[in-house]
XYZ file of N, CA, C and O in Angstrom:
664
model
N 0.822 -1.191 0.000
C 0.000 0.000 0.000
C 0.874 1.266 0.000
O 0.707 2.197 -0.787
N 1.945 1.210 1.080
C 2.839 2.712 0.708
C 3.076 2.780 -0.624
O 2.883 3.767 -1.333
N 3.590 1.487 -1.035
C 4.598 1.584 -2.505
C 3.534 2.302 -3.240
O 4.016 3.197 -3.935
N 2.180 2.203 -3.320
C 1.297 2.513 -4.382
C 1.368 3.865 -4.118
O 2.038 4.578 -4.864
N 0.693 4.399 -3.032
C 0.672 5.855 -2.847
C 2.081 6.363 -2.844
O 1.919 7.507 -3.270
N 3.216 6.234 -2.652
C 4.833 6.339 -2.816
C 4.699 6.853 -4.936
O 4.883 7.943 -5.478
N 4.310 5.466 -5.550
C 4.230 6.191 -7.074
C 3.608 7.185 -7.570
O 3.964 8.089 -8.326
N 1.886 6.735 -6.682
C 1.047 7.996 -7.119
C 1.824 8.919 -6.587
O 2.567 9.312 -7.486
N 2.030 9.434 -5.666
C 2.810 10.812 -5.496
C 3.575 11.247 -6.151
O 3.394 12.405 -6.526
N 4.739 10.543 -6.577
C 5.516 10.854 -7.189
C 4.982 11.318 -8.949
O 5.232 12.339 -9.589
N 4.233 10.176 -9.296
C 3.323 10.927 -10.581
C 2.657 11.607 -10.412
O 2.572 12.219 -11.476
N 1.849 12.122 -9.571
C 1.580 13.770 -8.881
C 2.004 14.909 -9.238
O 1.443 15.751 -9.939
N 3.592 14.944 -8.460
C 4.735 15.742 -8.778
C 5.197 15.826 -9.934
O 5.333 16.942 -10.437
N 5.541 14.703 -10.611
C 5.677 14.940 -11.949
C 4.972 15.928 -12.946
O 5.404 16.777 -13.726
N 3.873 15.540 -12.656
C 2.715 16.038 -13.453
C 2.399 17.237 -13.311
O 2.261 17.928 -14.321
N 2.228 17.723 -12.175
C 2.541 19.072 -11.822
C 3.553 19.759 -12.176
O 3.333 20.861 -12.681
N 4.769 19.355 -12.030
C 5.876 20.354 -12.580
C 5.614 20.523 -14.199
O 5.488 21.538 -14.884
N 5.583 19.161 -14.527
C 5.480 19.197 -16.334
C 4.208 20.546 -16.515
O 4.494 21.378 -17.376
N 3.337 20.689 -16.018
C 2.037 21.234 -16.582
C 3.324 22.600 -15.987
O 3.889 23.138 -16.939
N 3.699 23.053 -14.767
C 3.861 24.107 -14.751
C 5.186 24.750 -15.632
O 5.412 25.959 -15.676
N 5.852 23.921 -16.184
C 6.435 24.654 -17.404
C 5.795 24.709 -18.431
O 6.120 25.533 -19.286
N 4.884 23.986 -18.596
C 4.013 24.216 -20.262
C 3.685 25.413 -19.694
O 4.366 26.261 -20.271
N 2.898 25.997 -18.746
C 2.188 27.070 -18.602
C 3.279 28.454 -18.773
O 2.986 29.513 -19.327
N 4.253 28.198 -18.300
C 4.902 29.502 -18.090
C 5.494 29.562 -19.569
O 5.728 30.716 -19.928
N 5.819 28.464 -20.608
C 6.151 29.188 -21.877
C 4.868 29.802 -22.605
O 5.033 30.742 -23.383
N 3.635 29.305 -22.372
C 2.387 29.822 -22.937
C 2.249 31.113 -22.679
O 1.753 31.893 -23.492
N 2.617 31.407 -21.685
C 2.199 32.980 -20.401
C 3.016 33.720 -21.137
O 2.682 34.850 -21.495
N 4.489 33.044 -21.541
C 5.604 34.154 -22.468
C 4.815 35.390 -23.704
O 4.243 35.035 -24.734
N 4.935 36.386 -23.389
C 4.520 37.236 -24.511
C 5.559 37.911 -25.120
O 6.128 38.795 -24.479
N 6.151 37.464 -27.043
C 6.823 38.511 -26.941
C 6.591 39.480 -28.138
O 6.228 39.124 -29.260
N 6.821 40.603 -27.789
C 6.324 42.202 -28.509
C 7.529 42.758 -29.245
O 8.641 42.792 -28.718
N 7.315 43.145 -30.335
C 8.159 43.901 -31.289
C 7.824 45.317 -31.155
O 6.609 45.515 -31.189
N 8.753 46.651 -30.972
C 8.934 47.853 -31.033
C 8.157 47.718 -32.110
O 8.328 46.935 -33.045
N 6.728 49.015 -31.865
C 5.970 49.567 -33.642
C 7.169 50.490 -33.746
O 7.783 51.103 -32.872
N 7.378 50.395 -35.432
C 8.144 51.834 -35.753
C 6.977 52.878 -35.899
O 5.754 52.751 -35.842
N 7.969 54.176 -36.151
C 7.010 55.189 -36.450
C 6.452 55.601 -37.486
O 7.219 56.117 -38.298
N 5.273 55.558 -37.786
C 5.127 55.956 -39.628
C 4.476 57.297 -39.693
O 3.317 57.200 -39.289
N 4.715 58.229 -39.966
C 3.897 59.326 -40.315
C 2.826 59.835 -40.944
O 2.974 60.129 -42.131
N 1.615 60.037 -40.355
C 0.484 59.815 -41.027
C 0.241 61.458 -40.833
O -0.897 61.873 -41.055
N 0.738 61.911 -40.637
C 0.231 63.869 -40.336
C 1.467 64.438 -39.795
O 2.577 64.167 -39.338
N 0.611 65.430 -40.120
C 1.381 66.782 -39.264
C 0.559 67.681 -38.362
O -0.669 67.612 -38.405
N 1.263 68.631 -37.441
C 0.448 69.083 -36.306
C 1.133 70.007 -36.177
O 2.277 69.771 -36.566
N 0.923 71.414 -35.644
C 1.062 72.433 -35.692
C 0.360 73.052 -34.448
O -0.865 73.063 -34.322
N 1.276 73.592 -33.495
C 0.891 74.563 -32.275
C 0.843 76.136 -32.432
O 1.848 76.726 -32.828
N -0.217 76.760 -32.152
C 0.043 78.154 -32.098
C -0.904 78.928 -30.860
O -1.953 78.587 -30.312
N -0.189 79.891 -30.730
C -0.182 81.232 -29.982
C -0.933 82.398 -30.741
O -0.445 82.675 -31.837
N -1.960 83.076 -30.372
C -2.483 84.084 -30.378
C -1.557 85.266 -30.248
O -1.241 85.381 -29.064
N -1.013 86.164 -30.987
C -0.310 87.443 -30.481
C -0.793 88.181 -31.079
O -0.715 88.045 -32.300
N -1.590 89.421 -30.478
C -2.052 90.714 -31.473
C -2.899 90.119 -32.420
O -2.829 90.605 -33.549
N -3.757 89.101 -32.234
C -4.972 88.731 -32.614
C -4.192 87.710 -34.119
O -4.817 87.381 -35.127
N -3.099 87.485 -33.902
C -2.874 87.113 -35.205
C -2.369 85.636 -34.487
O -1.855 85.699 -33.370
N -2.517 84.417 -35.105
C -1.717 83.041 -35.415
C -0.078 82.954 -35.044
O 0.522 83.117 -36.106
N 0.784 82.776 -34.041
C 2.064 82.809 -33.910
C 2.081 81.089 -33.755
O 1.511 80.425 -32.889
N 3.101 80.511 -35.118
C 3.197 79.178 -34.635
C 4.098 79.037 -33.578
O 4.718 79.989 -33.107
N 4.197 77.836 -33.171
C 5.237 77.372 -31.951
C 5.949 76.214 -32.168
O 6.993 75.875 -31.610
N 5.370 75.674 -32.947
C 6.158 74.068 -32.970
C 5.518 73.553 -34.308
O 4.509 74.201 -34.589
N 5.858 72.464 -35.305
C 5.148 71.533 -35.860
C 6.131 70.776 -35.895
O 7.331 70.955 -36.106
N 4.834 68.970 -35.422
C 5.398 67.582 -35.613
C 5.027 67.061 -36.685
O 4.100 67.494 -37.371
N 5.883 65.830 -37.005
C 5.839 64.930 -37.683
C 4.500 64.282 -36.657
O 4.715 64.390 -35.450
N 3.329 63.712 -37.010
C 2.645 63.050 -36.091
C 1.775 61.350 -36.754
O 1.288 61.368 -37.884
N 1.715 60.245 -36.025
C 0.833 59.362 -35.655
C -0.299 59.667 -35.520
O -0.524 60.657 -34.825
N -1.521 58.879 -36.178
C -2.991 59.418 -35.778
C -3.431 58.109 -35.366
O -3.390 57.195 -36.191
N -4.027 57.814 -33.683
C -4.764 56.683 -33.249
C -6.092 57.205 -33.598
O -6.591 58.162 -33.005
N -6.616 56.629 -34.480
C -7.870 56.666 -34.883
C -9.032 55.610 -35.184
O -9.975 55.699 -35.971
N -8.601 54.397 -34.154
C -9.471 53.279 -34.326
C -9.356 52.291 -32.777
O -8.403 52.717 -32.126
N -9.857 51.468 -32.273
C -9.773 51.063 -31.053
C -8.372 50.469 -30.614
O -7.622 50.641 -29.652
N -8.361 49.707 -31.733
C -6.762 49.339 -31.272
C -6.007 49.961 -31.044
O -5.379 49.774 -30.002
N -5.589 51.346 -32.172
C -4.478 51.767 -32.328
C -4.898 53.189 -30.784
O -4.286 54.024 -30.118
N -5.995 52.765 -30.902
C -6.241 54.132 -29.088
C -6.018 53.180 -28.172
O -5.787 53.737 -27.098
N -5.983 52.188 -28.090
C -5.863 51.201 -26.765
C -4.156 50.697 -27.022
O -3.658 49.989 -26.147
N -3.497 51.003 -27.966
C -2.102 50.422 -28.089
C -0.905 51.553 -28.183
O 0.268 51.250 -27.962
N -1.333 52.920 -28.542
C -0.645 54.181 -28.053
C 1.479 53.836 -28.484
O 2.296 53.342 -29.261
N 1.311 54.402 -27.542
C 3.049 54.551 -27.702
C 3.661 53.779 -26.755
O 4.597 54.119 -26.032
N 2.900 52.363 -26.800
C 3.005 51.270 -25.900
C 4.547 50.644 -26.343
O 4.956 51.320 -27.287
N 5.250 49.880 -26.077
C 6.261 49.389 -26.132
C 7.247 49.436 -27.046
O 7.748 48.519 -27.698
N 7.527 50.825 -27.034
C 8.507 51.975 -27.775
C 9.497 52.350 -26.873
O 9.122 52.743 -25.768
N 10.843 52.303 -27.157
C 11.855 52.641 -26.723
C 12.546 53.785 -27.009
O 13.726 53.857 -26.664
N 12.002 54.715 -27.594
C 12.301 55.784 -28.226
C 11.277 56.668 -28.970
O 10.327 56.176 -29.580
N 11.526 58.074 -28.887
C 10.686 58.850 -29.836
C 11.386 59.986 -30.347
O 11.935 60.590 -29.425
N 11.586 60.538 -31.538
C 12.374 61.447 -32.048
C 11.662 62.834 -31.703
O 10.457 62.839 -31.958
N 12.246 64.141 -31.111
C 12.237 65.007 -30.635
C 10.463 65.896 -31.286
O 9.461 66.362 -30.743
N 10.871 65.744 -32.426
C 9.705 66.610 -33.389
C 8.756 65.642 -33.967
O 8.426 65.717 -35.150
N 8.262 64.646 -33.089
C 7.577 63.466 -33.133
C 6.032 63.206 -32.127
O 6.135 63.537 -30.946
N 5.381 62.935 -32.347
C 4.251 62.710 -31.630
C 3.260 61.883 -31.671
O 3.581 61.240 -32.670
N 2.138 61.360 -31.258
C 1.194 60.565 -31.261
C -0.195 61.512 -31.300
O -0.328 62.417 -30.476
N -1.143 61.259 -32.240
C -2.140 62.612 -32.228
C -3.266 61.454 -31.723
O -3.509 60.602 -32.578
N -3.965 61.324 -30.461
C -5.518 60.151 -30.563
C -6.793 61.116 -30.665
O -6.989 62.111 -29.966
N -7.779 60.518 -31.878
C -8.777 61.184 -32.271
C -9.866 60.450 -31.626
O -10.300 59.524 -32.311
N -10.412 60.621 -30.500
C -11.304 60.312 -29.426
C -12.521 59.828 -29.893
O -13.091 60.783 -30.420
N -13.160 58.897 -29.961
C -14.731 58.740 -30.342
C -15.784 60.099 -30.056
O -16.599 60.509 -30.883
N -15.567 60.659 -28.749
C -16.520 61.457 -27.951
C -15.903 62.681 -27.273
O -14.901 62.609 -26.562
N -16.479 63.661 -27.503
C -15.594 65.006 -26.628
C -16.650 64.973 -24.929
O -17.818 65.113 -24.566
N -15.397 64.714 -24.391
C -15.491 64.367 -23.002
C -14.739 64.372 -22.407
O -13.701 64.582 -23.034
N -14.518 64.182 -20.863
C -13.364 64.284 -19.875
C -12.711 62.748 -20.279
O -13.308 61.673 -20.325
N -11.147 63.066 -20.577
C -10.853 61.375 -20.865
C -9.448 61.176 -19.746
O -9.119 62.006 -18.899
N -8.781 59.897 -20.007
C -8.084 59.916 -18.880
C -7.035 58.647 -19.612
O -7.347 57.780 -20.427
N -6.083 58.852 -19.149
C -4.862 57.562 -19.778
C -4.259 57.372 -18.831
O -4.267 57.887 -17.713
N -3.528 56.351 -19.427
C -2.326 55.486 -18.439
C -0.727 55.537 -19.063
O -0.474 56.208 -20.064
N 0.054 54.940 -18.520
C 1.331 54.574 -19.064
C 1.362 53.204 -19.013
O 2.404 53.094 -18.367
N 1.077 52.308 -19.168
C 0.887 50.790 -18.943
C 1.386 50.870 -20.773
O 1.085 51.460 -21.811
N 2.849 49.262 -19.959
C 3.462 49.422 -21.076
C 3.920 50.319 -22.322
O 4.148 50.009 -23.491
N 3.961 51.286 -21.789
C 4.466 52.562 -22.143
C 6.075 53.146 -21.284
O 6.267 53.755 -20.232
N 7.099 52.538 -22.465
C 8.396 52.674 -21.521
C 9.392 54.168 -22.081
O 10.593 54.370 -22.256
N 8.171 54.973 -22.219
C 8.870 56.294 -22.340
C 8.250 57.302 -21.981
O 7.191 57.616 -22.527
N 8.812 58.033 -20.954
C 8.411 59.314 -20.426
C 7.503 60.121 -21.294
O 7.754 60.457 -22.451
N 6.532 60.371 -20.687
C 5.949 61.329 -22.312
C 5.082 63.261 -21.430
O 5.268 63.564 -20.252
N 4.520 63.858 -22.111
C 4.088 64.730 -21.682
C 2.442 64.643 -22.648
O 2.364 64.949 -23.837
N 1.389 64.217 -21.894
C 0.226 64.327 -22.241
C -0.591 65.366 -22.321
O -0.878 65.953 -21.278
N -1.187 65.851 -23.706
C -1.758 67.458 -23.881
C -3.146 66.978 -24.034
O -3.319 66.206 -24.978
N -3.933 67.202 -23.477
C -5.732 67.160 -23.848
C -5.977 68.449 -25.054
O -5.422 69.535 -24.889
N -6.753 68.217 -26.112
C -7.150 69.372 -26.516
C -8.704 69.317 -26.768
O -9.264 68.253 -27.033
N -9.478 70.712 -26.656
C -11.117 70.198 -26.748
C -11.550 69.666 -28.294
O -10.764 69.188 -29.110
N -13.063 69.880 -28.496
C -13.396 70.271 -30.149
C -12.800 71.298 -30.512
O -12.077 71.075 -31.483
N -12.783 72.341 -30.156
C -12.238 73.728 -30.772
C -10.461 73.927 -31.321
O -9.792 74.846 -31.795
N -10.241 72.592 -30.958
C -8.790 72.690 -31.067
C -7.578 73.713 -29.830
O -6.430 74.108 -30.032
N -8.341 73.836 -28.777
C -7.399 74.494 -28.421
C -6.915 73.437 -27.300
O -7.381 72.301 -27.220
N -6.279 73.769 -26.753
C -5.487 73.006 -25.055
C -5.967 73.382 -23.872
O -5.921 74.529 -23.427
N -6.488 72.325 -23.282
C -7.199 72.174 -21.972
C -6.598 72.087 -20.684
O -6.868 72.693 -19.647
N -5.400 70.895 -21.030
C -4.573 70.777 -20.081
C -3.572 69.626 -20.616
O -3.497 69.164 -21.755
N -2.791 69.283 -19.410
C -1.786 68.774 -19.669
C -1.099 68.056 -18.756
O -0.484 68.743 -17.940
N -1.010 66.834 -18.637
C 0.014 65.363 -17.512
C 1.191 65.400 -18.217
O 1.404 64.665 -19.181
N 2.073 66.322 -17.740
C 3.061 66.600 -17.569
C 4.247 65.151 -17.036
O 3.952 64.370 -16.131
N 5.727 65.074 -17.946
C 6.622 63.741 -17.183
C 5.943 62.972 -16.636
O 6.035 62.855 -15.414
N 4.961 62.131 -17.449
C 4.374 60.805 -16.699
C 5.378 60.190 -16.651
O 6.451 60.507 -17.164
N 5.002 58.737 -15.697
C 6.004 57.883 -15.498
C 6.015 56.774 -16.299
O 5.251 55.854 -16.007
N 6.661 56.690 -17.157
C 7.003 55.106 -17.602
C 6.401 53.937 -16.826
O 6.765 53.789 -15.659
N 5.235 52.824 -17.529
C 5.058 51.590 -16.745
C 4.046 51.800 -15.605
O 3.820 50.972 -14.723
N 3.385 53.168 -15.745
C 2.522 53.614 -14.217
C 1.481 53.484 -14.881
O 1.403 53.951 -16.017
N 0.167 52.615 -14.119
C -1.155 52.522 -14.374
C -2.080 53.473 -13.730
O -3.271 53.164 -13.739
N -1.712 54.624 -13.150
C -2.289 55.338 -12.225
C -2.929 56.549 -13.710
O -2.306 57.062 -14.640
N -4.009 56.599 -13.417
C -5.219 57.354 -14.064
C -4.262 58.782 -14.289
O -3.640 59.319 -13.372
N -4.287 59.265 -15.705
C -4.097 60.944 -15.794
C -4.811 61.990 -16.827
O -4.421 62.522 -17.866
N -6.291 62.063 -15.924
C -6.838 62.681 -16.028
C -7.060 64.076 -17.142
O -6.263 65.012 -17.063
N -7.959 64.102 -17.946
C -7.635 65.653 -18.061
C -8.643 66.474 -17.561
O -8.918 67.448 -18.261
N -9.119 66.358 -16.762
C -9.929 67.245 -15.744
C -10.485 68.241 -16.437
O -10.597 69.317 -15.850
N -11.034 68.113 -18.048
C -12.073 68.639 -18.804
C -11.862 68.131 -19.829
O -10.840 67.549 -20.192
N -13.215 68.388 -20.610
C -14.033 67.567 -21.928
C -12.869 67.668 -22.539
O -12.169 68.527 -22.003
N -12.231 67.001 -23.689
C -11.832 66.745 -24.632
C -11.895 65.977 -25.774
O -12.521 64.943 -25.544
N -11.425 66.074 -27.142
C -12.178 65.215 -27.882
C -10.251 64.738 -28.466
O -10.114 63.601 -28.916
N -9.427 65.332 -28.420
C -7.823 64.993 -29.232
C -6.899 65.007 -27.680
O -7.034 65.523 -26.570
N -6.080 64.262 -28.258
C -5.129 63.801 -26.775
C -3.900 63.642 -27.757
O -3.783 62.805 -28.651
N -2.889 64.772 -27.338
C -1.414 64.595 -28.049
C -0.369 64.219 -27.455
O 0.147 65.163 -26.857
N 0.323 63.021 -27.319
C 1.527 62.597 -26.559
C 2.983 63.036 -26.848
O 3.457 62.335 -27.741
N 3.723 63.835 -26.451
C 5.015 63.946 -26.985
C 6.056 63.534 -25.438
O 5.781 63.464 -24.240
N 7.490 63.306 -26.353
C 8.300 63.255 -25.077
C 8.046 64.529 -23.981
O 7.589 65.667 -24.082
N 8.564 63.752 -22.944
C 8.428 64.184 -21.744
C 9.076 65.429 -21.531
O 10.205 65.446 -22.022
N 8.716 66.536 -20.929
C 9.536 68.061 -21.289
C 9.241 69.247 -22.699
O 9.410 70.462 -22.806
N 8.847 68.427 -23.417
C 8.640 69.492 -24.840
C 7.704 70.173 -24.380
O 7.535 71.152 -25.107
N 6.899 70.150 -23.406
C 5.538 71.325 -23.172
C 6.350 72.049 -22.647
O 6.582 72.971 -23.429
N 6.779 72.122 -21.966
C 7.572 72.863 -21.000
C 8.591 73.930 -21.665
O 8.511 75.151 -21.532
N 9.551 73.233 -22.397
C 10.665 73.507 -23.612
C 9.830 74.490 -24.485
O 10.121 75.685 -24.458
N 9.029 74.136 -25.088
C 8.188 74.968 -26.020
C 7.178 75.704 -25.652
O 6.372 76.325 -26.345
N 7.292 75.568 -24.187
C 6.388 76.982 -23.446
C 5.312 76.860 -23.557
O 4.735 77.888 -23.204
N 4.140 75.498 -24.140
C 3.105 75.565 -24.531
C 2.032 75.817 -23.385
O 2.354 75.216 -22.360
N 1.044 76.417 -23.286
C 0.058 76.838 -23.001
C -1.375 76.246 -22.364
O -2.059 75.898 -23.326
N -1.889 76.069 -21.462
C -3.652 75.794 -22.001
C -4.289 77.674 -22.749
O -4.267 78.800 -22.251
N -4.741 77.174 -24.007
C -5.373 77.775 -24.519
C -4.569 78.374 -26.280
O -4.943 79.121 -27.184
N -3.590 77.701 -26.068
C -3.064 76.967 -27.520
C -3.714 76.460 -28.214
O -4.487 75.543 -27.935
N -3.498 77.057 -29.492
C -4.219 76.017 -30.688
C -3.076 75.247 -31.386
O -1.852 75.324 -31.488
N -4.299 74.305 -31.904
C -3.452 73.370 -32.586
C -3.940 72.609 -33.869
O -4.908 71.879 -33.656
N -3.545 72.626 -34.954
C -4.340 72.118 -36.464
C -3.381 71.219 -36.895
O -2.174 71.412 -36.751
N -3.917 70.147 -37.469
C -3.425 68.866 -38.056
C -3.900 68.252 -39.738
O -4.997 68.335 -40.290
N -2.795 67.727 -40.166
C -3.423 67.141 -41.281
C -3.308 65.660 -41.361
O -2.194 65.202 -41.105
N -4.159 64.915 -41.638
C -4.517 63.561 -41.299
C -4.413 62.852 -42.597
O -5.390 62.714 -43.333
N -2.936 62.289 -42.950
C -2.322 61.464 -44.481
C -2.863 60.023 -44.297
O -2.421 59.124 -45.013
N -3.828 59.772 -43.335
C -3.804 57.918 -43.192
C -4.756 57.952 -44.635
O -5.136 56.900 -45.149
């Protein structure tokens, strides 16, 4: 009687370990860097003396479908200076993002319908799931590295116009 329960156990153990390496190569996910392709351009400006003062234009990305709004500037190791991500929102509303799987610092701009700038999550953190808000309606959400708002002095109440090559 030991000897029996002595094997079953041991084929137990077996069996268990075997299943728990099948599982952990299944669980393996692995992800390729998106490159960047340029589907627009984007353009910031300043009001001076009632006239249009630009400030900046990017090369820009347009997320304009569920995936590409739910997959962002997700597992990118890099972004070139005059570069950006433009997401064209289903709904103008208060919206809110993450950095999840997102391994580059970025600076998040809300802008409304009207095109102008609402606000802005400033040096998010790389890999942080913590909610960043834009604490009013918006309908466009522009991601650039981390610091260019700042660098380029941008504003809430900046405009901003884009052309959309997809």
């Amino acid at each position: 009687m030991k000897k029996i329960i002595f094997i079953a156990f041991i084929a137990l153990a077996g069996l268990t370990i075997l299943s728990c390496k099948e599982s952990s190569k299944s669980d393996k996910t692995i992800t390729e860097e998106i490159k960047f392709t340029k589907e627009g351009e984007l353009s910031v400006y300043r009001l001076k003396d009632s006239l249009p003062n630009q400030i900046v234009t990017l090369d820009i990305e347009i997320a304009d479908n569920d995936y590409e709004r739910e997959t962002g500037l997700m597992y990118r190791t890099a972004m070139q200076e005059k570069r950006g991500m433009l997401f064209i929102q289903k709904a103008f509303r208060p919206q809110s993002f993450y950095m999840k799987n997102t391994l580059i610092p970025l600076d998040i701009i809300y802008i409304d319908d009207q095109y102008k700038i609402v606000s802005f999550q400033k040096n998010t953190k790389p890999l942080d799931e913590t909610s960043l808000p834009s604490g009013k309606p918006a309908k466009y959400v522009l991601e650039i590295n981390a610091g260019l708002s700042d660098q380029w002095n941008l504003k809430e109440g900046d405009s901003v116009s884009f052309t959309n090559n997809k």
